[in-house]
Short mmCIF file of C-alpha atoms in Angstrom, two decimals:
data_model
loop_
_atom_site.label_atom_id
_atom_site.label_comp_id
_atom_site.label_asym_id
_atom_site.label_seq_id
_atom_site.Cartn_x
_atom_site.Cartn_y
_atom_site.Cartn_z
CA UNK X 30 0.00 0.00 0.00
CA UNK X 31 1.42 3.19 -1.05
CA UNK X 32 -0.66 5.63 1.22
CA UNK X 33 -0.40 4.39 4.95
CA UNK X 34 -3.86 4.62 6.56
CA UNK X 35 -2.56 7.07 9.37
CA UNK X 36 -1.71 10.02 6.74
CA UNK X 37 -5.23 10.15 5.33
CA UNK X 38 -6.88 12.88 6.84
CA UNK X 39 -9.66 12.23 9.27
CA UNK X 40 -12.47 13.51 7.48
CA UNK X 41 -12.24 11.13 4.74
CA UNK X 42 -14.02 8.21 7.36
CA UNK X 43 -17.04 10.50 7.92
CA UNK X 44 -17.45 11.25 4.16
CA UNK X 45 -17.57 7.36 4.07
CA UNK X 46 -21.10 7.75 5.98
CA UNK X 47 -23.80 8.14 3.70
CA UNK X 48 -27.06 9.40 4.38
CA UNK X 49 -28.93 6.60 4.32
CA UNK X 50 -25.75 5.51 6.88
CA UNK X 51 -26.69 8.36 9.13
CA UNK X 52 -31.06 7.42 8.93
CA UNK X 53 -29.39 3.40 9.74
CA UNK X 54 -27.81 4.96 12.74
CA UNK X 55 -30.38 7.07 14.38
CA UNK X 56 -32.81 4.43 14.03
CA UNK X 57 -30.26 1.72 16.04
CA UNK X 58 -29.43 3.96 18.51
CA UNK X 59 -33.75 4.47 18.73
CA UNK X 60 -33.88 1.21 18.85
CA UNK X 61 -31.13 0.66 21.68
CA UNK X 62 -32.57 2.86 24.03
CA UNK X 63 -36.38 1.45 23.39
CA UNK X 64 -34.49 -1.85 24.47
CA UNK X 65 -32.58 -0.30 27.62
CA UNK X 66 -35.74 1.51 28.12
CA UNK X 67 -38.26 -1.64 28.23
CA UNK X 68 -35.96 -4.24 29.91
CA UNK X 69 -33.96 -2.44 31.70
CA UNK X 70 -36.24 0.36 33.49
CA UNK X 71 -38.37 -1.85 34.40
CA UNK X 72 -42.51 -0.83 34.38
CA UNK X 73 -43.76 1.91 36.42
CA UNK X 74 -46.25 0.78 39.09
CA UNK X 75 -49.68 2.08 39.13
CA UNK X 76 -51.44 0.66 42.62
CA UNK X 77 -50.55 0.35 46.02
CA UNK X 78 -51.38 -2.83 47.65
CA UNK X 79 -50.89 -3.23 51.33
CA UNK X 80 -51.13 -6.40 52.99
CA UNK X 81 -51.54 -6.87 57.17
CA UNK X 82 -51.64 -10.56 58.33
CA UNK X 83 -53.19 -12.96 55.73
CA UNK X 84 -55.87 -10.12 54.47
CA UNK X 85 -55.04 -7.27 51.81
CA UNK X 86 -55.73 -3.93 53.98
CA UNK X 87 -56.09 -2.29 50.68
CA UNK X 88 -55.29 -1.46 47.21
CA UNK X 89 -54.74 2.09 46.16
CA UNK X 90 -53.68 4.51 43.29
CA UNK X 91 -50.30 5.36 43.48
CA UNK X 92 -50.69 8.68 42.08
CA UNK X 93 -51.78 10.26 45.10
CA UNK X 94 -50.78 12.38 47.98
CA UNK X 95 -51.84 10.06 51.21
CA UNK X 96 -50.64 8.41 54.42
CA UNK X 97 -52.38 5.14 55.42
CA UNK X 98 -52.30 3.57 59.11
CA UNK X 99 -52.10 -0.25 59.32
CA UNK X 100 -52.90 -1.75 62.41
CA UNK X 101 -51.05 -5.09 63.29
CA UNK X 102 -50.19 -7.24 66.47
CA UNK X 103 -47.29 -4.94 67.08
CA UNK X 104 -49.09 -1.78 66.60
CA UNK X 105 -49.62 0.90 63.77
CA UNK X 106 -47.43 0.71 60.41
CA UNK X 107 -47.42 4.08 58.60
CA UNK X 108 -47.45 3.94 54.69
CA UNK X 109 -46.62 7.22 52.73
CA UNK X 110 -47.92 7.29 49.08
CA UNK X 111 -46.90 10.39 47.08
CA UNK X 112 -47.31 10.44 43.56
CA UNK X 113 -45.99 7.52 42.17
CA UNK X 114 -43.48 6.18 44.80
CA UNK X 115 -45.05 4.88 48.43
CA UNK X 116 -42.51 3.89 51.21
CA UNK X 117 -42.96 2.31 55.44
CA UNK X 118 -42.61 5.70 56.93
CA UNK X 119 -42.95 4.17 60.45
CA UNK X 120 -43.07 0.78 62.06
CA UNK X 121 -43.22 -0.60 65.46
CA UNK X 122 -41.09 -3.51 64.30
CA UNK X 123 -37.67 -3.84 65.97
CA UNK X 124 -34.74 -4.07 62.78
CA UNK X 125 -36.76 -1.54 60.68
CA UNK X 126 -35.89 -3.08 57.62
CA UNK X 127 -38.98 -1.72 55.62
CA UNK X 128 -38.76 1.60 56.92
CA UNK X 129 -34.67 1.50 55.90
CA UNK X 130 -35.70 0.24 52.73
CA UNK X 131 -37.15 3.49 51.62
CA UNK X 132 -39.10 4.68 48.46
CA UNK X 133 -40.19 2.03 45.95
CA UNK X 134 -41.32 3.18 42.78
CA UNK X 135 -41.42 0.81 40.25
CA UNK X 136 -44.12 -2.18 39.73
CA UNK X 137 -43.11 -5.83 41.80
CA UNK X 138 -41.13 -3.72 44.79
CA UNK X 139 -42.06 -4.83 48.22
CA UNK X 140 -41.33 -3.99 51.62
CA UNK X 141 -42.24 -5.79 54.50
CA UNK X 142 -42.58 -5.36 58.14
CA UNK X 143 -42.67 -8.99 59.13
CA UNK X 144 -43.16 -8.13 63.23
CA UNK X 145 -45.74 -6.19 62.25
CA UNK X 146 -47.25 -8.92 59.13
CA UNK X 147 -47.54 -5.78 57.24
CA UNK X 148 -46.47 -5.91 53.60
CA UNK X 149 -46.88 -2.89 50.83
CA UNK X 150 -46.46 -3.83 46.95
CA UNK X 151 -46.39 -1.83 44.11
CA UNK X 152 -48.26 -2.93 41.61
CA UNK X 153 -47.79 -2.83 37.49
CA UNK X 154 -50.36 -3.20 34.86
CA UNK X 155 -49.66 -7.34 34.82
CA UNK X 156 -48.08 -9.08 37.67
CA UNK X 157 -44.02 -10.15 37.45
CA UNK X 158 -42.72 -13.29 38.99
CA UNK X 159 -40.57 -12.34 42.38
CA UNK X 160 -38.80 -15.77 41.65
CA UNK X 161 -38.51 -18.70 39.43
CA UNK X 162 -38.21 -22.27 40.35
CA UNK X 163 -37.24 -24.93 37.93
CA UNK B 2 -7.98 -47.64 -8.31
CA UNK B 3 -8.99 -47.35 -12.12
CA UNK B 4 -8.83 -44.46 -14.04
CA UNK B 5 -12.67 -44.47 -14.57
CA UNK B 6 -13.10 -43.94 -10.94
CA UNK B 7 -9.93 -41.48 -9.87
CA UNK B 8 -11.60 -37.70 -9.33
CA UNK B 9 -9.56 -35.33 -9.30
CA UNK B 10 -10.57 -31.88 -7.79
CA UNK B 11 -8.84 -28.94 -9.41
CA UNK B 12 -8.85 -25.89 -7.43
CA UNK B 13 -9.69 -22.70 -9.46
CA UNK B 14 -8.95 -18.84 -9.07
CA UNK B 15 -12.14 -18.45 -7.15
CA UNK B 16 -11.54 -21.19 -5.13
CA UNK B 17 -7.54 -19.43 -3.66
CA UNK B 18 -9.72 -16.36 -3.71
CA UNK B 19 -11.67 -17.81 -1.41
CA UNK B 20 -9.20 -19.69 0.84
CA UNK B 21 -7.12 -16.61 1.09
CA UNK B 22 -9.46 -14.25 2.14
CA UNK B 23 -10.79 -17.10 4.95
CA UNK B 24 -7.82 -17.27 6.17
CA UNK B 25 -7.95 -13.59 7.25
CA UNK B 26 -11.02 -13.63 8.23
CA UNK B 27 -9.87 -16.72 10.36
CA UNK B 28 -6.82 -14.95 11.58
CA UNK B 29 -8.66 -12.22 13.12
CA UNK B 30 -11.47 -14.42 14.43
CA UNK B 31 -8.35 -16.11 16.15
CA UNK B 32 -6.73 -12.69 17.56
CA UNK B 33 -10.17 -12.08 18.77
CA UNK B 34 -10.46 -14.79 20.93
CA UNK B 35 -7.43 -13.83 22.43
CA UNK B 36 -8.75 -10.88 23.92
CA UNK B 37 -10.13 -10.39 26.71
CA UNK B 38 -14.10 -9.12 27.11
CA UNK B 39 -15.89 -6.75 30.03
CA UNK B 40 -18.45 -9.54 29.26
CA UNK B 41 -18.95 -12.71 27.70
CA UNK B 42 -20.94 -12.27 24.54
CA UNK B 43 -19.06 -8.83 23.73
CA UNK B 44 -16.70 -9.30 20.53
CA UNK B 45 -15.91 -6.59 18.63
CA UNK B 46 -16.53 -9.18 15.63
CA UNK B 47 -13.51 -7.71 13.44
CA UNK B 48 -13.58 -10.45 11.11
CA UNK B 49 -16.92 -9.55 9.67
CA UNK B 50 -15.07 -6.80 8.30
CA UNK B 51 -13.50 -9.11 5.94
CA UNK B 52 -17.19 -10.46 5.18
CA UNK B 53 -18.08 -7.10 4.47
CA UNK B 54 -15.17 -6.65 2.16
CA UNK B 55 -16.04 -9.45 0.56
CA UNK B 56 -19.40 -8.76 -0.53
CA UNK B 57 -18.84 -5.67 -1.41
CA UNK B 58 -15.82 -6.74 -4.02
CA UNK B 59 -16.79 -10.54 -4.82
CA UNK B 60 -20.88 -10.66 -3.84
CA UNK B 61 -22.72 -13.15 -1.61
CA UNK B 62 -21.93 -15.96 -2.46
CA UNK B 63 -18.28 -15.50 -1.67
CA UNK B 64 -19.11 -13.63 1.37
CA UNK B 65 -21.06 -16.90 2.40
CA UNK B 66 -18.24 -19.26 1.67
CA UNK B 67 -15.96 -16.96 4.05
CA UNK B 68 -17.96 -16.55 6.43
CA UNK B 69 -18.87 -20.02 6.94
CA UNK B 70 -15.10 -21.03 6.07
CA UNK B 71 -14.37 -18.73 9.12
CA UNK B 72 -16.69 -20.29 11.46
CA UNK B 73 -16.06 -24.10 10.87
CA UNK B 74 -11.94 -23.30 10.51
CA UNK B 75 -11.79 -21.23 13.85
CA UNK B 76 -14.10 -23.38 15.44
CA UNK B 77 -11.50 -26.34 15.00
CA UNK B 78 -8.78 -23.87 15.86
CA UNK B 79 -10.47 -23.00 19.20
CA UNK B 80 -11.61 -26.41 19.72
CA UNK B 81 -15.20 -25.17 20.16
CA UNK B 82 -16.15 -27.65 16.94
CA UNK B 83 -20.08 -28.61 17.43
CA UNK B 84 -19.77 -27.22 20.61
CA UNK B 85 -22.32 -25.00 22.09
CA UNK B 86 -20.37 -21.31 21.08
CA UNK B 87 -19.80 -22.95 17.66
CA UNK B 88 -23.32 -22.98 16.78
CA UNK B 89 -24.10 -19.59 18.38
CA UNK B 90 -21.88 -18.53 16.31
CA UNK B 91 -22.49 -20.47 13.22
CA UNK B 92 -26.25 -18.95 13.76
CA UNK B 93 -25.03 -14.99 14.58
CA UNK B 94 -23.02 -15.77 11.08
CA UNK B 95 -25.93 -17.28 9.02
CA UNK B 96 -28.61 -14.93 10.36
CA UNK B 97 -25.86 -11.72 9.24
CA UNK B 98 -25.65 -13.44 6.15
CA UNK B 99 -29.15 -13.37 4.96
CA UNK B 100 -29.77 -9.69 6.21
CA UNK B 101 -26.70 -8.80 4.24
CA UNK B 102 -28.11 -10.78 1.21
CA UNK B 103 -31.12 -8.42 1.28
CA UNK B 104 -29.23 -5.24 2.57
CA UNK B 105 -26.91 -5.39 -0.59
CA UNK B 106 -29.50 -4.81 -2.76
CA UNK B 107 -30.56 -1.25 -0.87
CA UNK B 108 -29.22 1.73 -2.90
CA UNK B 109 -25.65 2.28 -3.17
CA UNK B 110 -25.89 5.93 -3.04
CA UNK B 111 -27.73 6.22 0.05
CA UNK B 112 -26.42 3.20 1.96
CA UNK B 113 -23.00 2.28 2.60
CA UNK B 114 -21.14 -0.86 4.20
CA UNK B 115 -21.73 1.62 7.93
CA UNK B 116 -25.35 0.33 6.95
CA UNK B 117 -24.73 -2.65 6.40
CA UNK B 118 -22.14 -3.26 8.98
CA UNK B 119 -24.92 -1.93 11.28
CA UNK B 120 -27.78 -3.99 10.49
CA UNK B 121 -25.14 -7.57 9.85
CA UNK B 122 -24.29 -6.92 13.92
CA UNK B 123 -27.61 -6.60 14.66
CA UNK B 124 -28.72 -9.92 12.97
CA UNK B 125 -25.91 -11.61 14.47
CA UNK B 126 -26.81 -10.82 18.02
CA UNK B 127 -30.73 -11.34 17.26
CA UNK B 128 -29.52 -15.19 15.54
CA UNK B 129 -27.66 -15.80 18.57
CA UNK B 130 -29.96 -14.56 21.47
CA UNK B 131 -32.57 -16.47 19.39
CA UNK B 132 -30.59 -19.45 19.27
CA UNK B 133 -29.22 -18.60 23.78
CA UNK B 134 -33.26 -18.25 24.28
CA UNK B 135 -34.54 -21.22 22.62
CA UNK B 136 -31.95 -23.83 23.54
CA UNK B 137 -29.31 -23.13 26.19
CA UNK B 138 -31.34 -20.97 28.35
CA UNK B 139 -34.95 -20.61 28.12
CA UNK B 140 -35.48 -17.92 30.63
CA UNK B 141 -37.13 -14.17 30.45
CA UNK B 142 -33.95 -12.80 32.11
CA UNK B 143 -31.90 -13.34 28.81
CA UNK B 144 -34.16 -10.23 27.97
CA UNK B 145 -31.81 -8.36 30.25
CA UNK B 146 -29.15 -8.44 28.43
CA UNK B 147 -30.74 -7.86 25.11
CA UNK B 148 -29.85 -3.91 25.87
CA UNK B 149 -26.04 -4.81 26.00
CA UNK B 150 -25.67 -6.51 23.53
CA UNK B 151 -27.62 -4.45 21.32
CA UNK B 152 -25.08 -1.44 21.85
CA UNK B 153 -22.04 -3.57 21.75
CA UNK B 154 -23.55 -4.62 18.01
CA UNK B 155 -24.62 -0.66 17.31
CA UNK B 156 -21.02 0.87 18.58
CA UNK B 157 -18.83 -1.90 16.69
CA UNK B 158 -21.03 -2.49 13.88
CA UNK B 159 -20.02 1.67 13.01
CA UNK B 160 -16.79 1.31 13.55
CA UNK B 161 -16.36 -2.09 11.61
CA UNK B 162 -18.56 -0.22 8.98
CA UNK B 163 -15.88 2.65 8.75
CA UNK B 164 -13.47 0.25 8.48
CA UNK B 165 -14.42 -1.17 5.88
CA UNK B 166 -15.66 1.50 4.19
CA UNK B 167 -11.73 2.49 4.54
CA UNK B 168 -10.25 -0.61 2.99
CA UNK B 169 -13.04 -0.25 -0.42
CA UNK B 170 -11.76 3.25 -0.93
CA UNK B 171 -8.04 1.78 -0.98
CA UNK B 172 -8.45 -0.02 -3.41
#
């Protein structure tokens, strides 16, 4: 090769691009973040569902401003929902764990005060397996 | 053995075409291996450059033959023959080849071998998660990586496209 690849100036590999090229592109990289976008983000919940004991307490909108008391053995669980993301804002359970677990957001997230047998879920448009046995 | 029944195969100037380019395409397939990968799936698939190439200079047909050349040859190499990552990628390199049998015959002037090397990358990851989904591991979390790969194919299917792009102008 007469013309080593290094001297050719750098333009040359854009002109290579043509514009069909650059439509080929933009519609991958659409495409790409539709992907990372659907599987990745995960759905956005839409309910509320909070469990005490064996019984659902209830099942609410997410997309409101409210705070919900759940009694249980222990005493009174506090659930926060505001608009679009719901979290354990108090529990008389000793470890905390769903308190420390904070805001959940998207559909399938749970916290649960086991002391307590309080759970809240977030709910999607179609339920998603928590775990798969084979 | 009688002369009646003695064959003998002549090799012609397609045929060393042929072998010579696979062997490229098999040396970087080889060098490829060698390196090392944030994550197992990830290739920059260099040697589809050479496929690329090829189509572009010889057609499909010859494009075929080296590509599938390249997969049986540096499947032996690697000693992955028949093996589970010989026919992912014997399907990520037959599913490329019949999008690039169609994608050849898109305009010239408005799509290039970036195009091409785009939507060959793309086919070869869809042949192979096809092939990951329905027989080593039929499980919805294979959907999470679906985004990965799909960049990995989108970021080195430009830059092999460039490349090759490059080595046409050369010439």
């Amino acid at each position: 090769m007469s013309n080593p690849i290094s001297s050719r100036p750098y333009r040359d590999l854009i002109g290579a691009i043509r514009p069909g090229d650059w439509l080929t592109v933009l519609t991958t990289i659409a495409v790409v973040m539709v992907l990372f976008d659907s599987l990745w983000l995960g759905e956005t919940a839409s309910k509320v569902q909070i469990r005490a004991g064996n019984q659902i307490h209830s099942t609410l909108s997410i997309n409101q401003q409210r705070v919900v008391e759940v009694p249980g053995p222990l005493g009174i669980t506090t659930v926060v929902i505001d608009h679009g993301r719901a979290r354990v804002a108090s529990d008389p359970g000793a470890r905390q764990y769903c308190v420390k677990q904070g805001w959940l957001d998207q559909a399938g997230q749970v916290a649960m005060c086991l002391p307590n047998q309080v759970s809240v879920e977030l709910l999607g448009s179609r339920k998603i397996h928590d775990s798969l046995n084979y | 053995m009688s002369e009646k029944n003695s064959h003998i195969l002549l090799a012609n100037a397609d045929d060393h075409r042929i072998a010579k380019l696979a062997a490229i395409a098999i040396g970087l397939h080889l060098i490829e291996a060698v390196l090392p990968s944030p994550l197992p799936g990830v290739k920059p698939g260099i040697a589809n450059i050479v496929t690329l190439y090829v189509l572009y200079k010889f057609g499909i047909g010859t494009a075929a033959w080296v590509s599938l050349l390249r997969v049986f040859a540096g499947s032996l190499l690697l000693g992955h023959m028949l093996s589970p990552t010989f026919v992912l990628s014997l399907s990520g390199a037959i599913t490329s080849l019949l999008v690039l049998f169609f994608a050849i015959r898109l305009p010239r002037r408005w799509f290039g071998p970036v195009s091409l090397s785009i939507l060959a990358a793309f086919a070869h990851i869809g042949g192979q998660l096809l092939v990951v989904w329905l027989w080593l591991i039929p499980h919805a979390g294979i959907a999470y990586l679906t985004p990965v790969f799909a960049l990995a194919a989108l970021v080195f299917g430009i830059i092999n496209g460039l490349v090759t792009a490059r080595l046409l102008s050369n010439d």
